[in-house]
Every structure is written in structure tokens, then in C-alpha cells.
């Protein structure tokens, strides 16, 4: 194996297609497995992550290892792969052997949602949040249901600067169903703009890098796939507890086609609604006769802050959820 600057050449290996055949790695529908076989596409995904030379890269869901190979070729310092399906262990171990002394490939079998990043990255020096991004990357082509759920969990960790973000502004390069990728980056007025768009844009700079046609996967999924990068913002647009922000946005988009006050007024119990809903919009300086997808990310941030002020004045609002039946208290008898 020879290592030129920024490139690590692997010894000849069986193709991913051969490995799939050799180890009878039939794609499991219950894990939504769709494999990428084209090196040009896996290289392009890794290029979307930027310069990873000398970085510690965590790949989620490596499967038989096609993206892993592209990552390794970029000569990072270390690669950690987290894979749920143990059937891929032999193909990943083969890759580990091929890396030899040149690069540490750490294989973790398990669910990415339970992976302890603080431990995995313990050798990496922590960067200041306002500094450059740390030499860390998260890259993954995960099943769609996992990646959407994961991004919400990871945004919470970004907001709390915990887990992989205890080390600084660790960037993410992830695949999503194309429609979800479009939602993540949807700007004001876009028909796809939704709660997910605003959540992602509150905490990250988001880019839809390119689309991979469904036919590039084996087996072919019903949809095309979008590659998205999310880089945590030095100054998030909102600095309030994640749960509060999530609650405000859930109410905002509850009735997409109605003016935003229709959904947001449900943040308040009936008896306080007439007083507090107009106050919310007044404090936020937002026109309540706009549909939620017409509001800018900054306007949503002001609504969150206004709700926080109202929660300070009426602490009972914190626990209020209009979907739950009203608690019967002694005074009601
Ligand atoms: N990266 C490979 C590729 O691009 O060809 C495989 C992609 S396949 C869409 C998704 C991979 O994620 C599968 O290997 C699957 O077993 C794995 N996976 C699914 N859920 C996971 C989870 N919760 N944690 C870790 N890996 C998971």
C-alpha cells in the first residue's frame, strides 16, 4: 500500500458486487438496505464532505463498505464505522486488514442511535464552538426512516453542544429521500418548507449537494436520493431549549394552509387564547395573516423568543398541550 499526499491507495480488493455475491449479502427489506456500487458516486458523496484528510470520520451504516472505501482513499486519520447488521462484519474486516498500519478502521456493531460519540472521539482535541469546524466528520447513507429520525436527535445534540458536538461544530454529510432533502433546505415561500426546514436552518447551514438517481442503488428504491450537508452555525438563530423550539414549530405548521395564528394559538389554553395569541405576534413583530411556509427563519426565531417570554409570565404554559385532555383539578368541582 502506498500513501501519497491526501490519497491512500488500497491493495486490490474484490469489488463490492463480488463481495455481496460471495457472502450472500441479500439486502434486507426490514433494514431498508440499498447498496451503492458505483465508485464515482461514493467518491462524490465523500467529496461533498470537503477535505477529510487527517480527520476522524464516523461513517454510519457502511454496509459492505463502498462509501468506506471512498473515505479511506482520502487518507483520514481514523475511520469509525457503525453498522447494525452483523452480516457485514467479514467485508468490513477485509477492509480493515487492507488498511493495515496506514489507517485505523474501527468497526462498531450496533445502532447509531446508541453510539457514544464522546467515547469514540475521545482522542480528538475539543475545538471552540466559534472556531473552525473540528477535524471530525459524520458521513452516512442510511435508510430514510433512520436518517430523518437521526437528524432530529442530532440537531438536539447540536443545540446542546453534546455528543459529537461536544468537540465543536462537527459537520454532517447524509443522504435523504430526495423530497426530504428538498424540505431540509426549503427557503421561505417554498412549497416544501416545513417544520424540518426551520429546525435544520435554526442550527445549521444546509446544502442539498446533488441527487443520486434511484437506479444507482441495488436494489433500486422507489425514490431518488438527495445528499445533504449540515454544518452547525457558529451563532444558531435560536438559543432556547430544543423541546420548546420543537413545540412552537410543531404548532406553527399544524395547519399548513391556514394563517399561522390558527396553529400557534393552540399553544395557549382556551381561556388565555384571546389575550396571549395576539400578544405573541405583537412581541414577535410578525404578521399573523401569513401561512407558516411564508415566514422566514428569523421570524420563527422571534416567535420562539416571544413564546419564551409568555412562558415566563405564565409558567403553566410550559406543560400545556392542547391535544391532552384538561387535567381535572380540585377547583373544577
Ligand atoms: N453505506 C452502504 C452503501 O451506501 O452502499 C449501505 C447503505 S444502506 C442504505 C444502509 C445501511 O445502514 C445498511 O448497511 C444497514 O444495515 C445500516 N443501518 C440501518 N439502520 C442502522 C442503524 N440504526 N444504525 C447503524 N446502521 C444502520
GROMACS .gro file of C-alpha atoms and ligand atoms in nm:
model
  360
    1UNK     CA    1   0.000   0.000   0.000
    2UNK     CA    2   0.141   0.342  -0.087
    3UNK     CA    3   0.030   0.665   0.071
    4UNK     CA    4   0.072   0.977  -0.142
    5UNK     CA    5  -0.028   1.316  -0.001
    6UNK     CA    6  -0.401   1.320   0.071
    7UNK     CA    7  -0.452   0.986  -0.106
    8UNK     CA    8  -0.435   0.637   0.037
    9UNK     CA    9  -0.412   0.360  -0.217
   10UNK     CA   10  -0.573   0.035  -0.109
   11UNK     CA   11  -0.437  -0.300  -0.233
   12UNK     CA   12  -0.654  -0.473  -0.497
   13UNK     CA   13  -0.980  -0.585  -0.337
   14UNK     CA   14  -1.280  -0.781  -0.468
   15UNK     CA   15  -1.549  -0.546  -0.599
   16UNK     CA   16  -1.843  -0.469  -0.370
   17UNK     CA   17  -2.064  -0.659  -0.616
   18UNK     CA   18  -1.841  -0.967  -0.582
   19UNK     CA   19  -1.842  -0.940  -0.203
   20UNK     CA   20  -2.220  -0.917  -0.194
   21UNK     CA   21  -2.234  -1.234  -0.404
   22UNK     CA   22  -1.956  -1.413  -0.215
   23UNK     CA   23  -2.103  -1.351   0.132
   24UNK     CA   24  -2.465  -1.382   0.010
   25UNK     CA   25  -2.544  -1.034   0.146
   26UNK     CA   26  -2.901  -1.014   0.026
   27UNK     CA   27  -3.040  -0.666   0.103
   28UNK     CA   28  -3.280  -0.683   0.398
   29UNK     CA   29  -3.605  -0.503   0.342
   30UNK     CA   30  -3.662  -0.453   0.718
   31UNK     CA   31  -3.333  -0.256   0.737
   32UNK     CA   32  -3.416  -0.071   0.411
   33UNK     CA   33  -3.082  -0.174   0.267
   34UNK     CA   34  -2.992  -0.028  -0.074
   35UNK     CA   35  -2.629  -0.051  -0.173
   36UNK     CA   36  -2.421   0.185  -0.384
   37UNK     CA   37  -2.185   0.005  -0.619
   38UNK     CA   38  -2.059   0.291  -0.835
   39UNK     CA   39  -1.728   0.426  -0.707
   40UNK     CA   40  -1.780   0.758  -0.886
   41UNK     CA   41  -2.094   0.819  -0.680
   42UNK     CA   42  -1.941   0.714  -0.347
   43UNK     CA   43  -1.638   0.935  -0.423
   44UNK     CA   44  -1.875   1.224  -0.496
   45UNK     CA   45  -2.053   1.177  -0.160
   46UNK     CA   46  -1.719   1.188   0.021
   47UNK     CA   47  -1.609   1.495  -0.179
   48UNK     CA   48  -1.929   1.667  -0.062
   49UNK     CA   49  -1.794   1.636   0.293
   50UNK     CA   50  -1.496   1.860   0.200
   51UNK     CA   51  -1.136   1.795   0.298
   52UNK     CA   52  -1.128   1.497   0.536
   53UNK     CA   53  -0.753   1.436   0.516
   54UNK     CA   54  -0.621   1.369   0.869
   55UNK     CA   55  -0.975   1.385   1.013
   56UNK     CA   56  -1.154   1.127   1.226
   57UNK     CA   57  -1.454   1.020   1.021
   58UNK     CA   58  -1.752   0.828   1.153
   59UNK     CA   59  -1.948   0.651   0.883
   60UNK     CA   60  -2.298   0.541   0.977
   61UNK     CA   61  -2.432   0.227   0.810
   62UNK     CA   62  -2.130   0.124   0.599
   63UNK     CA   63  -2.297  -0.197   0.479
   64UNK     CA   64  -2.049  -0.382   0.254
   65UNK     CA   65  -1.822  -0.076   0.258
   66UNK     CA   66  -1.842   0.112  -0.072
   67UNK     CA   67  -1.853   0.463   0.083
   68UNK     CA   68  -1.598   0.341   0.340
   69UNK     CA   69  -1.352   0.270   0.058
   70UNK     CA   70  -1.402   0.621  -0.081
   71UNK     CA   71  -1.347   0.768   0.267
   72UNK     CA   72  -1.028   0.565   0.318
   73UNK     CA   73  -0.885   0.676  -0.016
   74UNK     CA   74  -0.900   1.038   0.112
   75UNK     CA   75  -0.647   0.945   0.383
   76UNK     CA   76  -0.829   1.042   0.701
   77UNK     CA   77  -0.655   0.979   1.032
   78UNK     CA   78  -0.909   0.724   1.150
   79UNK     CA   79  -1.242   0.584   1.035
   80UNK     CA   80  -1.509   0.456   1.274
   81UNK     CA   81  -1.789   0.259   1.109
   82UNK     CA   82  -2.112   0.193   1.298
   83UNK     CA   83  -2.319  -0.085   1.142
   84UNK     CA   84  -2.630  -0.252   1.280
   85UNK     CA   85  -2.624  -0.562   1.062
   86UNK     CA   86  -2.352  -0.810   1.173
   87UNK     CA   87  -2.357  -0.983   0.833
   88UNK     CA   88  -2.128  -0.706   0.708
   89UNK     CA   89  -1.853  -0.783   0.959
   90UNK     CA   90  -1.644  -1.003   0.720
   91UNK     CA   91  -1.644  -0.740   0.442
   92UNK     CA   92  -1.555  -0.465   0.688
   93UNK     CA   93  -1.281  -0.677   0.844
   94UNK     CA   94  -1.138  -0.737   0.498
   95UNK     CA   95  -1.118  -0.362   0.452
   96UNK     CA   96  -0.966  -0.324   0.799
   97UNK     CA   97  -0.694  -0.572   0.701
   98UNK     CA   98  -0.633  -0.390   0.373
   99UNK     CA   99  -0.574  -0.065   0.564
  100UNK     CA  100  -0.300  -0.237   0.766
  101UNK     CA  101  -0.074   0.004   0.951
  102UNK     CA  102  -0.171   0.300   0.733
  103UNK     CA  103  -0.505   0.379   0.883
  104UNK     CA  104  -0.711   0.265   1.182
  105UNK     CA  105  -1.053   0.135   1.079
  106UNK     CA  106  -1.261   0.081   1.392
  107UNK     CA  107  -1.567  -0.138   1.348
  108UNK     CA  108  -1.860  -0.088   1.585
  109UNK     CA  109  -2.156  -0.323   1.556
  110UNK     CA  110  -2.473  -0.160   1.686
  111UNK     CA  111  -2.737   0.105   1.636
  112UNK     CA  112  -2.600   0.451   1.555
  113UNK     CA  113  -2.868   0.599   1.782
  114UNK     CA  114  -2.696   0.439   2.079
  115UNK     CA  115  -2.338   0.509   1.975
  116UNK     CA  116  -2.131   0.701   2.231
  117UNK     CA  117  -1.951   0.970   2.027
  118UNK     CA  118  -1.788   1.123   2.335
  119UNK     CA  119  -1.605   0.794   2.384
  120UNK     CA  120  -1.544   0.727   2.013
  121UNK     CA  121  -1.382   1.069   1.960
  122UNK     CA  122  -1.203   1.081   2.296
  123UNK     CA  123  -0.860   1.122   2.134
  124UNK     CA  124  -0.973   1.430   1.940
  125UNK     CA  125  -0.894   1.770   2.092
  126UNK     CA  126  -1.209   1.976   2.155
  127UNK     CA  127  -1.244   2.289   1.939
  128UNK     CA  128  -1.403   2.612   2.047
  129UNK     CA  129  -1.754   2.639   1.903
  130UNK     CA  130  -1.674   2.972   1.734
  131UNK     CA  131  -1.354   2.836   1.582
  132UNK     CA  132  -1.320   2.637   1.257
  133UNK     CA  133  -1.503   2.303   1.242
  134UNK     CA  134  -1.310   2.030   1.429
  135UNK     CA  135  -1.124   1.760   1.228
  136UNK     CA  136  -1.429   1.535   1.256
  137UNK     CA  137  -1.696   1.428   1.005
  138UNK     CA  138  -2.014   1.227   1.014
  139UNK     CA  139  -2.097   1.064   0.682
  140UNK     CA  140  -2.372   0.818   0.602
  141UNK     CA  141  -2.609   0.665   0.355
  142UNK     CA  142  -2.872   0.545   0.598
  143UNK     CA  143  -3.224   0.412   0.547
  144UNK     CA  144  -3.459   0.709   0.503
  145UNK     CA  145  -3.660   0.645   0.820
  146UNK     CA  146  -3.339   0.632   1.026
  147UNK     CA  147  -3.176   0.940   0.872
  148UNK     CA  148  -3.481   1.165   0.932
  149UNK     CA  149  -3.516   1.046   1.291
  150UNK     CA  150  -3.141   1.075   1.339
  151UNK     CA  151  -3.116   1.431   1.214
  152UNK     CA  152  -3.372   1.546   1.472
  153UNK     CA  153  -3.176   1.371   1.750
  154UNK     CA  154  -2.852   1.516   1.621
  155UNK     CA  155  -2.997   1.868   1.597
  156UNK     CA  156  -3.088   1.838   1.965
  157UNK     CA  157  -2.727   1.740   2.041
  158UNK     CA  158  -2.604   2.030   1.823
  159UNK     CA  159  -2.828   2.269   2.019
  160UNK     CA  160  -2.691   2.132   2.349
  161UNK     CA  161  -2.331   2.102   2.217
  162UNK     CA  162  -2.322   1.743   2.337
  163UNK     CA  163  -2.226   1.406   2.188
  164UNK     CA  164  -2.035   1.456   1.857
  165UNK     CA  165  -2.083   1.833   1.906
  166UNK     CA  166  -1.905   1.843   2.242
  167UNK     CA  167  -1.595   1.865   2.016
  168UNK     CA  168  -1.710   2.169   1.819
  169UNK     CA  169  -1.914   2.219   1.504
  170UNK     CA  170  -1.883   1.867   1.360
  171UNK     CA  171  -2.022   1.868   1.001
  172UNK     CA  172  -2.261   1.603   0.869
  173UNK     CA  173  -2.298   1.463   0.516
  174UNK     CA  174  -2.607   1.247   0.492
  175UNK     CA  175  -2.845   1.103   0.237
  176UNK     CA  176  -3.221   1.150   0.249
  177UNK     CA  177  -3.514   1.068   0.030
  178UNK     CA  178  -3.499   1.348  -0.233
  179UNK     CA  179  -3.821   1.511  -0.109
  180UNK     CA  180  -3.685   1.520   0.246
  181UNK     CA  181  -3.357   1.672   0.121
  182UNK     CA  182  -3.563   1.941  -0.053
  183UNK     CA  183  -3.759   2.003   0.267
  184UNK     CA  184  -3.441   2.040   0.473
  185UNK     CA  185  -3.312   2.323   0.252
  186UNK     CA  186  -3.651   2.477   0.155
  187UNK     CA  187  -3.633   2.860   0.176
  188UNK     CA  188  -3.918   3.099   0.266
  189UNK     CA  189  -4.219   3.057   0.038
  190UNK     CA  190  -4.109   2.717  -0.099
  191UNK     CA  191  -4.389   2.464  -0.119
  192UNK     CA  192  -4.175   2.208   0.066
  193UNK     CA  193  -4.097   2.437   0.360
  194UNK     CA  194  -4.196   2.268   0.684
  195UNK     CA  195  -4.101   2.215   1.047
  196UNK     CA  196  -3.791   2.014   0.946
  197UNK     CA  197  -3.667   2.302   0.723
  198UNK     CA  198  -3.683   2.555   1.005
  199UNK     CA  199  -3.538   2.314   1.266
  200UNK     CA  200  -3.238   2.239   1.044
  201UNK     CA  201  -3.189   2.604   0.941
  202UNK     CA  202  -3.206   2.728   1.303
  203UNK     CA  203  -2.893   2.535   1.392
  204UNK     CA  204  -2.711   2.454   1.068
  205UNK     CA  205  -2.601   2.583   0.731
  206UNK     CA  206  -2.773   2.334   0.499
  207UNK     CA  207  -2.687   2.246   0.138
  208UNK     CA  208  -2.850   1.999  -0.100
  209UNK     CA  209  -2.532   1.894  -0.279
  210UNK     CA  210  -2.667   1.664  -0.550
  211UNK     CA  211  -2.925   1.397  -0.628
  212UNK     CA  212  -2.848   1.029  -0.680
  213UNK     CA  213  -3.098   0.856  -0.911
  214UNK     CA  214  -3.270   0.556  -0.754
  215UNK     CA  215  -3.130   0.333  -1.032
  216UNK     CA  216  -2.778   0.376  -0.885
  217UNK     CA  217  -2.874   0.155  -0.590
  218UNK     CA  218  -2.903  -0.218  -0.555
  219UNK     CA  219  -3.188  -0.296  -0.508
  220UNK     CA  220  -3.339   0.016  -0.665
  221UNK     CA  221  -3.553   0.218  -0.418
  222UNK     CA  222  -3.878   0.378  -0.539
  223UNK     CA  223  -3.735   0.726  -0.495
  224UNK     CA  224  -3.426   0.931  -0.579
  225UNK     CA  225  -3.184   1.026  -0.306
  226UNK     CA  226  -3.051   1.368  -0.202
  227UNK     CA  227  -2.707   1.423  -0.049
  228UNK     CA  228  -2.722   1.698   0.212
  229UNK     CA  229  -2.451   1.866   0.418
  230UNK     CA  230  -2.532   2.025   0.753
  231UNK     CA  231  -2.269   2.242   0.919
  232UNK     CA  232  -2.360   2.372   1.265
  233UNK     CA  233  -2.383   2.752   1.273
  234UNK     CA  234  -2.142   2.948   1.491
  235UNK     CA  235  -2.440   3.150   1.605
  236UNK     CA  236  -2.760   2.945   1.593
  237UNK     CA  237  -3.064   3.154   1.507
  238UNK     CA  238  -3.232   3.047   1.827
  239UNK     CA  239  -3.076   2.978   2.166
  240UNK     CA  240  -3.366   2.828   2.359
  241UNK     CA  241  -3.431   2.472   2.485
  242UNK     CA  242  -3.476   2.234   2.193
  243UNK     CA  243  -3.810   2.099   2.324
  244UNK     CA  244  -3.958   2.449   2.342
  245UNK     CA  245  -3.849   2.531   1.987
  246UNK     CA  246  -3.981   2.199   1.861
  247UNK     CA  247  -4.318   2.264   2.031
  248UNK     CA  248  -4.353   2.611   1.876
  249UNK     CA  249  -4.268   2.483   1.526
  250UNK     CA  250  -4.499   2.182   1.558
  251UNK     CA  251  -4.788   2.420   1.638
  252UNK     CA  252  -4.683   2.664   1.363
  253UNK     CA  253  -4.705   2.402   1.088
  254UNK     CA  254  -5.005   2.221   1.233
  255UNK     CA  255  -5.234   2.382   0.977
  256UNK     CA  256  -5.009   2.445   0.680
  257UNK     CA  257  -5.265   2.606   0.455
  258UNK     CA  258  -5.416   2.830   0.724
  259UNK     CA  259  -5.272   3.156   0.860
  260UNK     CA  260  -5.004   3.084   1.117
  261UNK     CA  261  -5.212   3.215   1.408
  262UNK     CA  262  -5.451   2.917   1.365
  263UNK     CA  263  -5.188   2.666   1.471
  264UNK     CA  264  -4.995   2.888   1.709
  265UNK     CA  265  -5.297   2.996   1.916
  266UNK     CA  266  -5.321   2.632   2.028
  267UNK     CA  267  -5.007   2.692   2.235
  268UNK     CA  268  -5.242   2.862   2.483
  269UNK     CA  269  -5.534   2.724   2.687
  270UNK     CA  270  -5.875   2.841   2.559
  271UNK     CA  271  -5.926   3.085   2.846
  272UNK     CA  272  -5.596   3.266   2.767
  273UNK     CA  273  -5.601   3.239   2.387
  274UNK     CA  274  -5.769   3.573   2.305
  275UNK     CA  275  -5.521   3.755   2.523
  276UNK     CA  276  -5.198   3.568   2.455
  277UNK     CA  277  -5.215   3.480   2.084
  278UNK     CA  278  -5.221   3.847   1.968
  279UNK     CA  279  -4.956   3.927   2.231
  280UNK     CA  280  -4.731   3.654   2.087
  281UNK     CA  281  -4.743   3.810   1.739
  282UNK     CA  282  -4.706   4.161   1.879
  283UNK     CA  283  -4.396   4.067   2.082
  284UNK     CA  284  -4.250   3.878   1.784
  285UNK     CA  285  -4.337   4.157   1.540
  286UNK     CA  286  -4.475   3.900   1.295
  287UNK     CA  287  -4.779   3.929   1.069
  288UNK     CA  288  -5.022   3.660   1.185
  289UNK     CA  289  -5.201   3.668   0.846
  290UNK     CA  290  -4.924   3.469   0.678
  291UNK     CA  291  -4.918   3.099   0.606
  292UNK     CA  292  -4.643   2.920   0.803
  293UNK     CA  293  -4.427   2.847   0.497
  294UNK     CA  294  -4.419   3.223   0.424
  295UNK     CA  295  -4.237   3.302   0.749
  296UNK     CA  296  -3.860   3.346   0.749
  297UNK     CA  297  -3.635   3.151   0.984
  298UNK     CA  298  -3.565   3.478   1.171
  299UNK     CA  299  -3.941   3.539   1.215
  300UNK     CA  300  -3.980   3.188   1.358
  301UNK     CA  301  -3.691   3.261   1.596
  302UNK     CA  302  -3.872   3.577   1.716
  303UNK     CA  303  -4.192   3.375   1.770
  304UNK     CA  304  -3.995   3.125   1.982
  305UNK     CA  305  -3.847   3.406   2.191
  306UNK     CA  306  -4.189   3.569   2.232
  307UNK     CA  307  -4.333   3.235   2.347
  308UNK     CA  308  -4.045   3.205   2.595
  309UNK     CA  309  -4.136   3.549   2.738
  310UNK     CA  310  -4.501   3.443   2.771
  311UNK     CA  311  -4.394   3.117   2.942
  312UNK     CA  312  -4.202   3.333   3.191
  313UNK     CA  313  -4.521   3.528   3.267
  314UNK     CA  314  -4.743   3.216   3.267
  315UNK     CA  315  -4.530   2.918   3.382
  316UNK     CA  316  -4.827   2.681   3.336
  317UNK     CA  317  -4.779   2.718   2.957
  318UNK     CA  318  -4.466   2.502   2.967
  319UNK     CA  319  -4.671   2.187   3.027
  320UNK     CA  320  -4.979   2.290   2.830
  321UNK     CA  321  -5.060   2.062   2.538
  322UNK     CA  322  -5.392   2.123   2.365
  323UNK     CA  323  -5.405   1.759   2.248
  324UNK     CA  324  -5.418   1.630   2.608
  325UNK     CA  325  -5.747   1.630   2.796
  326UNK     CA  326  -5.763   1.909   3.052
  327UNK     CA  327  -5.645   1.788   3.394
  328UNK     CA  328  -5.931   1.781   3.641
  329UNK     CA  329  -5.824   1.975   3.947
  330UNK     CA  330  -5.998   2.025   4.282
  331UNK     CA  331  -6.113   2.373   4.182
  332UNK     CA  332  -6.316   2.224   3.892
  333UNK     CA  333  -6.557   2.053   4.131
  334LIG     N1  334  -2.337   0.255   0.305
  334LIG     C1  335  -2.379   0.142   0.224
  334LIG     C2  336  -2.394   0.186   0.080
  334LIG     O1  337  -2.408   0.308   0.058
  334LIG     O2  338  -2.393   0.102  -0.008
  334LIG     C3  339  -2.511   0.082   0.276
  334LIG     C4  340  -2.629   0.174   0.273
  334LIG     S1  341  -2.780   0.103   0.322
  334LIG     C5  342  -2.895   0.222   0.259
  334LIG     C6  343  -2.795   0.145   0.495
  334LIG     C7  344  -2.701   0.074   0.589
  334LIG     O3  345  -2.727   0.120   0.721
  334LIG     C8  346  -2.720  -0.077   0.593
  334LIG     O4  347  -2.595  -0.139   0.594
  334LIG     C9  348  -2.794  -0.102   0.724
  334LIG     O5  349  -2.768  -0.228   0.780
  334LIG    C10  350  -2.738   0.010   0.811
  334LIG     N2  351  -2.826   0.053   0.920
  334LIG    C11  352  -2.961   0.059   0.919
  334LIG     N3  353  -3.005   0.109   1.035
  334LIG    C12  354  -2.896   0.136   1.110
  334LIG    C13  355  -2.877   0.189   1.241
  334LIG     N4  356  -2.981   0.225   1.315
  334LIG     N5  357  -2.752   0.202   1.288
  334LIG    C14  358  -2.644   0.166   1.213
  334LIG     N6  359  -2.657   0.115   1.088
  334LIG    C15  360  -2.780   0.100   1.038
   0.00000   0.00000   0.00000
